[in-house]
Short mmCIF file of C-alpha atoms in Angstrom, two decimals:
data_model
loop_
_atom_site.label_atom_id
_atom_site.label_comp_id
_atom_site.label_asym_id
_atom_site.label_seq_id
_atom_site.Cartn_x
_atom_site.Cartn_y
_atom_site.Cartn_z
CA MET A 18 9.39 -22.59 -0.96
CA ASN A 19 8.84 -19.34 0.88
CA ILE A 20 8.11 -18.77 4.56
CA ASP A 21 7.42 -15.23 5.62
CA SER A 22 6.03 -13.18 8.48
CA LYS A 23 4.19 -10.66 6.32
CA GLY A 24 0.66 -11.63 7.24
CA CYS A 25 -1.90 -9.90 5.05
CA ASN A 26 -0.29 -6.55 4.21
CA GLY A 27 3.12 -5.01 3.74
CA ASP A 28 6.49 -6.71 3.86
CA GLY A 29 8.70 -8.29 6.51
CA SER A 30 11.14 -11.11 7.18
CA ALA A 31 11.31 -14.27 5.06
CA ILE A 32 13.07 -17.59 4.46
CA ASN A 33 13.35 -18.68 0.82
CA LEU A 34 14.51 -22.07 -0.48
CA GLU A 35 15.55 -22.69 -4.08
CA ARG A 36 16.31 -26.31 -5.01
CA THR A 37 18.62 -27.42 -7.80
CA GLY A 38 19.03 -31.19 -8.04
CA ASN A 39 20.53 -32.45 -4.76
CA SER A 40 21.48 -29.02 -3.46
CA GLY A 41 19.71 -25.83 -2.57
CA THR A 42 20.12 -22.21 -1.63
CA ILE A 43 18.48 -20.79 1.49
CA THR A 44 18.11 -17.04 1.81
CA PHE A 45 17.11 -15.51 5.14
CA SER A 46 15.92 -11.90 5.08
CA ILE A 47 14.94 -9.42 7.75
CA GLY A 48 12.94 -6.34 6.82
CA SER A 49 12.90 -3.18 8.89
CA TRP A 50 11.60 0.38 9.02
CA ASP A 51 7.94 0.83 8.05
CA CYS A 52 7.23 -2.75 6.98
CA PRO A 53 3.43 -2.27 6.81
CA SER A 54 4.22 -0.03 3.81
CA GLY A 55 6.82 -2.40 2.32
CA CYS A 56 10.02 -2.23 4.47
CA LEU A 57 12.53 0.43 3.56
CA TYR A 58 15.52 -1.77 4.47
CA HIS A 59 16.34 -5.47 4.15
CA ARG A 60 19.30 -7.57 5.29
CA TYR A 61 19.98 -10.92 3.58
CA TRP A 62 22.05 -14.02 4.43
CA VAL A 63 22.57 -16.67 1.74
CA PHE A 64 23.61 -20.30 2.35
CA LYS A 65 24.23 -23.20 -0.01
CA VAL A 66 22.95 -26.53 1.35
CA GLU A 67 24.28 -29.82 0.02
CA GLY A 68 24.86 -33.26 1.55
CA GLY A 69 23.39 -32.22 4.89
CA LYS A 70 25.84 -29.31 5.25
CA ALA A 71 25.26 -25.57 4.98
CA GLU A 72 27.91 -23.21 3.61
CA PHE A 73 27.68 -19.46 4.12
CA ILE A 74 27.83 -17.70 0.73
CA GLU A 75 27.20 -14.00 1.37
CA ALA A 76 25.39 -11.32 3.35
CA TYR A 77 24.12 -8.09 1.90
#
């Protein structure tokens, strides 16, 4: 599942969910700097979700 704020053109921020059995990984991303042309920079936060709890994995 992917939720983003891109609209019709370019790039932007997004929330991605990847499911594996009873758990999942949620990745939040924020794009910046000239996003209509594809965002030059992104920042990501990754969480593992299992049993109703979220665990921070990494940011990059």
